[in-house]
Coordinates of C-alpha atoms and ligand atoms in Angstrom, one line a residue:
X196 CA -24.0 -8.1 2.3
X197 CA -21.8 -9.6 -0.3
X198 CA -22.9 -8.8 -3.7
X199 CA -25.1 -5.8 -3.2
X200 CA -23.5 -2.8 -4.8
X201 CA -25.6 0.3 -3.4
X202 CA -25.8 3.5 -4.6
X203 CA -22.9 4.7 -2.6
X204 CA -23.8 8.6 -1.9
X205 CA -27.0 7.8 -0.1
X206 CA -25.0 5.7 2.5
X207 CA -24.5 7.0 5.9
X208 CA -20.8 6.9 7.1
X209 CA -19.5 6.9 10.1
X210 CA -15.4 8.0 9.6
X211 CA -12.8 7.0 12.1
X212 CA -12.7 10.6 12.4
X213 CA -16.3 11.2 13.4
X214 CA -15.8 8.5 16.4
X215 CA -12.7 10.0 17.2
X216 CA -14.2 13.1 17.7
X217 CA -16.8 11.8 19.7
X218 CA -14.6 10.6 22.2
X219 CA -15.5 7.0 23.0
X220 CA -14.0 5.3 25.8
X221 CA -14.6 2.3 23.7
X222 CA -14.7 1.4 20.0
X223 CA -18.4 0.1 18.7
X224 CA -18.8 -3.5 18.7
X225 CA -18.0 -3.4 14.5
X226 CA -14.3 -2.7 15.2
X227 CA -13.7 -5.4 17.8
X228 CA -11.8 -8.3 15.9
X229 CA -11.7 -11.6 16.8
X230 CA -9.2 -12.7 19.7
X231 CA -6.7 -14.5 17.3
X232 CA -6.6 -11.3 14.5
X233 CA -6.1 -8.8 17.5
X234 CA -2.7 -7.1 17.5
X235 CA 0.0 -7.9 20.5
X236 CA 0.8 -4.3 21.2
X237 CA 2.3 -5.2 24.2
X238 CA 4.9 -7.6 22.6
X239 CA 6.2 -4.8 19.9
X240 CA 9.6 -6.4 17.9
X241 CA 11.7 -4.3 15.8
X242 CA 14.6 -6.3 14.0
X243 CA 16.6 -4.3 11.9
X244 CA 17.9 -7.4 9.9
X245 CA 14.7 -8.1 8.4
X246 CA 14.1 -4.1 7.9
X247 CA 17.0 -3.2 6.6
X248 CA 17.4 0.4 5.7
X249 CA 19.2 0.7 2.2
X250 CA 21.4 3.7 1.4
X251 CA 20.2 4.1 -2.2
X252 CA 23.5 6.9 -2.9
X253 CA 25.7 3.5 -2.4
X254 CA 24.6 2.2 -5.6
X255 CA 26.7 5.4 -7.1
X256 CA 29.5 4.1 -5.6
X257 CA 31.4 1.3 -7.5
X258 CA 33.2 0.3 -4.0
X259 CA 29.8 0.0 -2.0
X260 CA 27.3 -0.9 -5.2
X261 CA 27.5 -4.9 -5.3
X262 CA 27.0 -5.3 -1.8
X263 CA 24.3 -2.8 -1.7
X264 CA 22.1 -4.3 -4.7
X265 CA 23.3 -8.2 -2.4
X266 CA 21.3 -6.4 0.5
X267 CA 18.4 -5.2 -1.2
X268 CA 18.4 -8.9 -2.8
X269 CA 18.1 -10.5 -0.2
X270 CA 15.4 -7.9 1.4
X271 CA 13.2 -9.0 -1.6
X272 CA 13.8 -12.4 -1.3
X273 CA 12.9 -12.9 2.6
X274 CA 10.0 -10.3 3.3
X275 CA 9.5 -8.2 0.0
X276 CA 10.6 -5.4 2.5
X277 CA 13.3 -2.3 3.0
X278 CA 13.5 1.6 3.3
X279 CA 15.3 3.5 1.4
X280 CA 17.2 6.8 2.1
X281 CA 19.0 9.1 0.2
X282 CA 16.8 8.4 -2.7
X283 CA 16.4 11.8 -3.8
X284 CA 12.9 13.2 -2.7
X285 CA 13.3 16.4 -0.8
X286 CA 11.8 15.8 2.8
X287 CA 9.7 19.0 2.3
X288 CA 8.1 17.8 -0.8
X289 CA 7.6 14.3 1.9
X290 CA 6.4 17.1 4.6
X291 CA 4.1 19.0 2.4
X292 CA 2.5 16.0 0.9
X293 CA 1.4 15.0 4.6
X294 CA 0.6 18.0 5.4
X295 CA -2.4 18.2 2.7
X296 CA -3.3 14.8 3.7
X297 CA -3.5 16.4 7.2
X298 CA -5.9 19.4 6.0
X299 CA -8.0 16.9 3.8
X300 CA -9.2 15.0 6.6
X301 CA -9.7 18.0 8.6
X302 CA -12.5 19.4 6.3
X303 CA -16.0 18.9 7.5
X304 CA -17.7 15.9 6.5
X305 CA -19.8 16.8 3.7
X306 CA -16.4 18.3 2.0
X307 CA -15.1 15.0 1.8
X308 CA -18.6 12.9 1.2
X309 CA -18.7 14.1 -2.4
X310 CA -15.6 11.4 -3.3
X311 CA -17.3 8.6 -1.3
X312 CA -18.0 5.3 -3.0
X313 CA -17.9 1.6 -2.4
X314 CA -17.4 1.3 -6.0
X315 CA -13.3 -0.5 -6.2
X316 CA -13.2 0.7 -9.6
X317 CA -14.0 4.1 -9.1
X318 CA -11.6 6.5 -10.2
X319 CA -11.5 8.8 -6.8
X320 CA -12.8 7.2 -4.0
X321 CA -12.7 8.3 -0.1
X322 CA -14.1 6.1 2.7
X323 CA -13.9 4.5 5.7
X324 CA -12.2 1.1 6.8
X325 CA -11.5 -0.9 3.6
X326 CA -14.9 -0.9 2.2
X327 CA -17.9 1.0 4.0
X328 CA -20.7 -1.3 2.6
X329 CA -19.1 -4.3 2.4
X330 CA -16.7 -4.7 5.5
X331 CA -18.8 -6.9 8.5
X332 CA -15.8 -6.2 10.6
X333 CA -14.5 -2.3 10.5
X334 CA -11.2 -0.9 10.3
X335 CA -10.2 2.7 12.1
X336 CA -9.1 4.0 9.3
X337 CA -10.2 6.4 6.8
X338 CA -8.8 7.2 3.4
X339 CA -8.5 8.8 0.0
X340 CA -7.3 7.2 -3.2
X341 CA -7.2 8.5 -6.9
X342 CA -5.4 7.6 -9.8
X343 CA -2.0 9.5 -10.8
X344 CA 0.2 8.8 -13.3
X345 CA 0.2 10.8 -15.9
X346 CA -0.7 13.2 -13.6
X347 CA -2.3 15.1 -16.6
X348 CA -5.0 12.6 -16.8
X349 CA -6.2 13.0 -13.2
X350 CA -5.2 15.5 -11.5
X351 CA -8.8 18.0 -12.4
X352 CA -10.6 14.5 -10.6
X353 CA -8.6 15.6 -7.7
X354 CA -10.2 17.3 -3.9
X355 CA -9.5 21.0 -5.1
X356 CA -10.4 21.8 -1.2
X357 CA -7.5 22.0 0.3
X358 CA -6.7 24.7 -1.9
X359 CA -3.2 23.0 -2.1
X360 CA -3.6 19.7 -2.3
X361 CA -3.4 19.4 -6.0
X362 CA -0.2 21.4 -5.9
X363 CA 1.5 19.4 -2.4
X364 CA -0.2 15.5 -3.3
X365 CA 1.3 16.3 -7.2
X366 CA 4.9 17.1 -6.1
X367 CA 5.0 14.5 -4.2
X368 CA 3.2 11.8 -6.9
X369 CA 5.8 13.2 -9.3
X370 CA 9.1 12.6 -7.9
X371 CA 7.8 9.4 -6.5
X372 CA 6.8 7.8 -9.7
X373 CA 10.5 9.1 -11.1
X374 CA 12.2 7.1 -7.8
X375 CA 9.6 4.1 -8.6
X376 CA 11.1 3.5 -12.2
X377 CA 14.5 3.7 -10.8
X378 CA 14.3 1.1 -8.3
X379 CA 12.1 -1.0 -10.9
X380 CA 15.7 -1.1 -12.7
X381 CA 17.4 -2.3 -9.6
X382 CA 15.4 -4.5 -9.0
X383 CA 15.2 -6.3 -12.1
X384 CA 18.6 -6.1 -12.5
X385 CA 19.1 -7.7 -9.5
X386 CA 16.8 -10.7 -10.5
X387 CA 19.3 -11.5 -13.5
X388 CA 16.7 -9.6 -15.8
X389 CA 17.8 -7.2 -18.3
X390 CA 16.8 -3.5 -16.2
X391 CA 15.1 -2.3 -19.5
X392 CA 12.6 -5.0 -19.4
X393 CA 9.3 -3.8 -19.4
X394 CA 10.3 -0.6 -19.5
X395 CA 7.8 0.8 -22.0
X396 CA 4.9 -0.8 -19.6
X397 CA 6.8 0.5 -16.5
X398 CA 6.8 3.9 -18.1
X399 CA 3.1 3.6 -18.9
X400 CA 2.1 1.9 -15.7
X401 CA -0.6 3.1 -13.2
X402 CA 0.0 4.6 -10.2
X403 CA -2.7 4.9 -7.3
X404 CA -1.5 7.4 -4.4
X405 CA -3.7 6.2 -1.2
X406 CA -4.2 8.9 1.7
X407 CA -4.2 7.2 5.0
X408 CA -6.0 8.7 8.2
X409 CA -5.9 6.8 11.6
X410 CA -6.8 8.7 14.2
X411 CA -6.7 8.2 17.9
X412 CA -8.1 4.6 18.9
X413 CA -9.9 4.3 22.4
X414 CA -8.9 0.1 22.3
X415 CA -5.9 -0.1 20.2
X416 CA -5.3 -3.6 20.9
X417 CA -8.9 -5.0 20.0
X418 CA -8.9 -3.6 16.4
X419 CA -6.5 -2.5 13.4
X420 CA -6.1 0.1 11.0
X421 CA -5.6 -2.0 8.2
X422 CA -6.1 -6.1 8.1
X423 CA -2.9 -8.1 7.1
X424 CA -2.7 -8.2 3.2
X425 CA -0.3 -7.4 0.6
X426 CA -0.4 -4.5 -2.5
X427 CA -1.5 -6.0 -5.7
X428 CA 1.3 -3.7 -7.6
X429 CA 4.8 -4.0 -8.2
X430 CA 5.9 -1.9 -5.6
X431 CA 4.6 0.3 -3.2
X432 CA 6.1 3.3 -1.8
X433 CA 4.8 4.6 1.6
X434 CA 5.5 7.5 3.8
X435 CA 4.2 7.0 7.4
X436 CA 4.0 10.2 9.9
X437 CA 4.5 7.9 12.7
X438 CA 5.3 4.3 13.5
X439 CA 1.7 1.9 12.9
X440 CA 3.2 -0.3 10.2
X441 CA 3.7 -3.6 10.8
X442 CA 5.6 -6.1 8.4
X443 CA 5.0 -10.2 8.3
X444 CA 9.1 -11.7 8.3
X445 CA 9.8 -15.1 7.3
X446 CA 8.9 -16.5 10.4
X447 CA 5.6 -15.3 10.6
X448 CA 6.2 -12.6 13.2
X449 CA 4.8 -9.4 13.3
X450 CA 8.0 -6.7 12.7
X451 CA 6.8 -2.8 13.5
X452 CA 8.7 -0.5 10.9
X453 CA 10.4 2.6 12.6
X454 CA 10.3 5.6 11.5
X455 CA 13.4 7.3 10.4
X456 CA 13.2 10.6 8.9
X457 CA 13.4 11.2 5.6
X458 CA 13.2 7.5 4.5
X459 CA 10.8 5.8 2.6
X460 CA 9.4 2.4 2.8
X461 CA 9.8 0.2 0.0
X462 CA 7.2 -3.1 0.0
X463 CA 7.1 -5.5 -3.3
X464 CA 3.4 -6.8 -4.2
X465 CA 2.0 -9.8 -5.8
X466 CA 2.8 -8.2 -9.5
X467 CA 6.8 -8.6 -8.6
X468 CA 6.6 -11.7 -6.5
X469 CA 4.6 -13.2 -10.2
X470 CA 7.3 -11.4 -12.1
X471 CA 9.7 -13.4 -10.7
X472 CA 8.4 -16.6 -10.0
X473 CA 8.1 -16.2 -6.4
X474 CA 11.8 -16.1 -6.0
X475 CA 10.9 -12.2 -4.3
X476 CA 8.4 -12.2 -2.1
X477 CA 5.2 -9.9 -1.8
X478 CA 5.1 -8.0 1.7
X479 CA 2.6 -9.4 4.0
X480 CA 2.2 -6.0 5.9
X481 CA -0.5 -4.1 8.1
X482 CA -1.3 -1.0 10.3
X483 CA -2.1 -0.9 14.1
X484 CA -3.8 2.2 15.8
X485 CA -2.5 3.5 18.7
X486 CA -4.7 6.0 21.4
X487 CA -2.4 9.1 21.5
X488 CA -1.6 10.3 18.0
X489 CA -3.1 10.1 15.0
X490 CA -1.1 8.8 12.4
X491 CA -1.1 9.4 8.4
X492 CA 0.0 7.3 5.6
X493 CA 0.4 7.6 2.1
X494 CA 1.4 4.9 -0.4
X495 CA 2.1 5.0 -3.5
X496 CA 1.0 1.8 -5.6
X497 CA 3.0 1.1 -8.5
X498 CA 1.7 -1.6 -11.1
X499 CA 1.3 -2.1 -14.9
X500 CA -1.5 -0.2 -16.9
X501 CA -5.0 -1.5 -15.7
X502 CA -5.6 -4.1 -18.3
X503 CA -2.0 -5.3 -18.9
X504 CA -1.4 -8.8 -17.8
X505 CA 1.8 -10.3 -16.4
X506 CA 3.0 -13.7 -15.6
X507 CA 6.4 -15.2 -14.9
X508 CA 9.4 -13.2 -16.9
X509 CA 10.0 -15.9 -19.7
X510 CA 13.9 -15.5 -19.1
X511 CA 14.0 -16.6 -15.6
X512 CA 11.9 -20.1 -16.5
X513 CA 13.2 -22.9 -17.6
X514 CA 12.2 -27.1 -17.4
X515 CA 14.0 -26.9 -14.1
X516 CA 11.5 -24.0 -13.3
X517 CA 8.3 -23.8 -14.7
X518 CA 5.8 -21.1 -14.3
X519 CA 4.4 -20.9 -11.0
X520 CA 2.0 -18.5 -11.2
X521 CA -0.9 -17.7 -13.9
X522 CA -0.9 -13.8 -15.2
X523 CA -3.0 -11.8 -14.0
X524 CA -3.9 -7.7 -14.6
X525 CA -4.7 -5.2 -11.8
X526 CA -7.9 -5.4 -13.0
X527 CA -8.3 -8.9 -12.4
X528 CA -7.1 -7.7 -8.9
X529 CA -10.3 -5.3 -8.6
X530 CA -12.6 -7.6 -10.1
X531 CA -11.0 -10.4 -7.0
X532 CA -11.9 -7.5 -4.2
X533 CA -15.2 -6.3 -5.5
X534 CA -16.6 -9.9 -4.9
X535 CA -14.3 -11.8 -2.4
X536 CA -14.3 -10.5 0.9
X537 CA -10.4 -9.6 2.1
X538 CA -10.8 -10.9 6.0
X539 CA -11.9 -14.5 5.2
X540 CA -8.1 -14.7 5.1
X541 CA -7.7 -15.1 1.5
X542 CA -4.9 -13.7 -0.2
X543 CA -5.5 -12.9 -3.8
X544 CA -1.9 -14.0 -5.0
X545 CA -3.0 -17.9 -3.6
X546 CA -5.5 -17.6 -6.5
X547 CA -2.7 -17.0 -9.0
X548 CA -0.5 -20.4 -7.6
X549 CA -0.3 -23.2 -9.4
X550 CA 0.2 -25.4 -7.0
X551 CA -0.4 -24.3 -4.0
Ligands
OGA19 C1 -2.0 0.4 2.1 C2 -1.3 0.1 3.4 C3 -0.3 0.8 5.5 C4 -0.2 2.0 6.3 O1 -2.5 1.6 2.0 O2 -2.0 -0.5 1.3 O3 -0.9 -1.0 3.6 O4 0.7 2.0 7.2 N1 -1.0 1.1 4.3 O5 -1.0 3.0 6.1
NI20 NI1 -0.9 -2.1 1.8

C-alpha cells in the first residue's frame, strides 16, 4: 500500500527470525520472487579480478604505492568494488562488533519491537525485509540501523540491551569512520582531485551503521536477503560473518564476495559515482540466504551531512565533459525510498542522469 504511512508500533511483524524459528520446510508465499529475480545458487562465480583484495599497508610503501592506488583505480572504475586488508581495524574490535549484533537479534521479540518503524527517516529503526509495511514482496532479512557519527549525538538512541552493544557497535563505528576518511583521501586523490577536497563535509558527514540478520532460509534459491540496489552514500564499509554477498561486474554477472578474514569490503555508492561524473561507478550489489548458517552483516554507510547536496566536482568538468548528473542530498535519497518502491527495478541514481 504505497503511500499509507501507519502508525508503525501497532503493526504485527513477522522477523526472519520468528519463521526461522518455526522451522518451515518452505518460505510463505510473500518471500517467493519472481523466476527472473531468483538467485542461481547453483551457478556461484567468484573472480578475483573483478574482487580484487587491496593491501591498504602498500600505499606506505613508495615502491608498491602507484600500483596499489592503479588497482584500486581501476576497482572503482569497473564495479565500484574491492576489500581491503591491513587497514588497521583490530579483528577483535570486527569480532566483537558481530558478536553484539549476534546477541541483539537473539533477544526476545518485544526487546527488539520498541525500535520498530516503517518510518525511512527515523533516527533508529529495526525491521524486517527492507520495509515491513511497504514491501509486497519480502526479504529474509531482519535488521537494525541508527545513526553514528559523532557518536556523541547518538549513541543514548542506541539498544542499551545487549548490555554491550553500545560499548562493542561504538568501537567498531569509531575506528571505521577514522578508516572511511582515509580512503575518502585515496580515493579522491586517485580521481586527479585534490585529497582535501571536501574535507570539512567529509569530517562532518553522516554515518549510518546497519545490523544485518539472515538467518537460515528453507528455499534459498526462490528468495533473497537483500534485492539488487546500490548505497546511496559515498562509501560503504561492510563486514560479513559469512559469504551471502553478491557483487554486479561489468558484465552484468552476479560475482559472490569471499570471505577472508580480517578484511573488509569496500563498495562506492551513488554520492561517489555523482562526485565524479560517473567515471567510478556505484556497486550494484546484493545478499543471498543460504539454509545452513545464519549469516550477519554490518555496513557502515558513509555520505555527506543529511541536507548537503553534491553534484559533479567542478574540477573534473570541462566543455568536453559536462555535468552528468544533477546534485542531490541523502535526504533527497530518503525522500526517493519513502515514496518509490525499490523492486520495480528503479535505481535512484537513473533519476539523477541527465541523459540517460
Ligand atoms: C546493505 C547491504 C549487504 C549484506 O546493508 O546495504 O547491501 O551483505 N548489505 O548484508
Ligand atoms: Ni547495500
Amino acid at each position: 500500500m504505497q503511500g499509507v504511512v501507519k502508525s508503525s508500533n501497532t503493526s504485527k511483524l513477522v522477523s526472519a527470525m520468528t519463521l526461522t524459528k518455526l522451522g518451515l520446510t518452505h518460505v510463505p508465499q510473500r518471500y517467493v520472487l519472481p523466476s527472473s529475480q531468483r538467485p542461481n545458487l547453483d551457478h556461484i562465480v567468484h573472480s578475483s579480478t573483478s574482487l580484487p583484495i587491496i593491501d591498504l599497508s602498500n600505499l606506505q610503501n613508495p615502491s608498491l604505492r602507484s600500483h596499489t592506488l592503479d588497482e584500486i583505480q581501476m576497482a572503482c572504475k569497473e564495479v565500484g568494488f574491492f576489500q581491503v586488508i591491513n587497514h588497521g581495524i583490530p579483528l577483535s574490535v570486527m569480532n566483537d562488533a558481530l558478536d553484539a549484533t549476534t546477541e541483539f537479534f537473539n533477544l526476545p521479540m518485544e526487546e527488539k519491537m520498541v525500535y520498530l518503524s516503517d518510518n525511512v527517516h527515523e533516527l533508529i529503526r529495526y525491521g524486517t525485509s527492507l520495509n515491513h509495511v511497504r514491501d509486497e514482496c519480502y526479504f529474509w532479512r531482519d535488521f537494525i540501523k541508527h545513526y553514528s557519527h559523532p557518536i556523541s549525538d547518538w549513541i543514548h538512541l542506541w539498544p542499551s540491551n545487549p548490555p554491550t552493544y553500545k560499548e562493542k557497535m561504538g568501537s567498531y563505528a569509531k575506528v571505521v569512520q577514522v578508516l572511511q576518511k582515509q580512503l575518502m583521501k585515496v580515493l579522491l586523490e586517485i580521481l586527479g582531485l585534490n585529497p582535501n577536497y571536501l574535507q570539512n563535509e567529509i569530517e562532518k558527514g553522516s554515518q549510518v551503521l546497519v545490523a544485518n540478520c539472515y538467518p537460515e532460509c528453507p528455499e534459498p534459491d526462490i528468495t533473497l536477503g537483500m534485492p539488487p540496489h546500490s548505497d546511496y552514500g559515498s562509501i560503504t564499509i561492510l563486514l560479513q560473518s559469512s559469504p551471502g554477498l553478491q557483487v554486479m561486474d561489468y558484465n552484468k554477472n552476479w560475482l559472490s564476495v569471499p570471505v577472508v578474514e580480517g578484511a573488509l569490503i569496500v563498495q562506492l555508492g551513488d554520492q561517489m559515482e555523482v562526485m565524479s561524473n560517473g567515471k567510478y561507478k556505484s556497486a550494484m550489489h546484493r545478499a543471498t540466504v543460504n539454509s545452513h548458517k545464519k549469516r550477519l552483516s554490518i555496513a557502515s554507510l558513509h555520505s555527506l551531512a543529511l541536507e548537503k547536496k553534491i553534484g559533479p566536482a567542478e574540477n573534473l568538468l570541462d566543455k568536453e565533459h559536462p555535468a552528468s548528473y544533477k546534485e542531490f542530498s541523502f535526504k533527497d535519497y530518503l525522500d526517493y525510498i519513502s515514496n518509490n518502491y525499490i523492486l520495480k527495478g528503479e535505481r535512484f541514481i537513473d533519476t539523477l542522469k541527465k541523459n540517460p
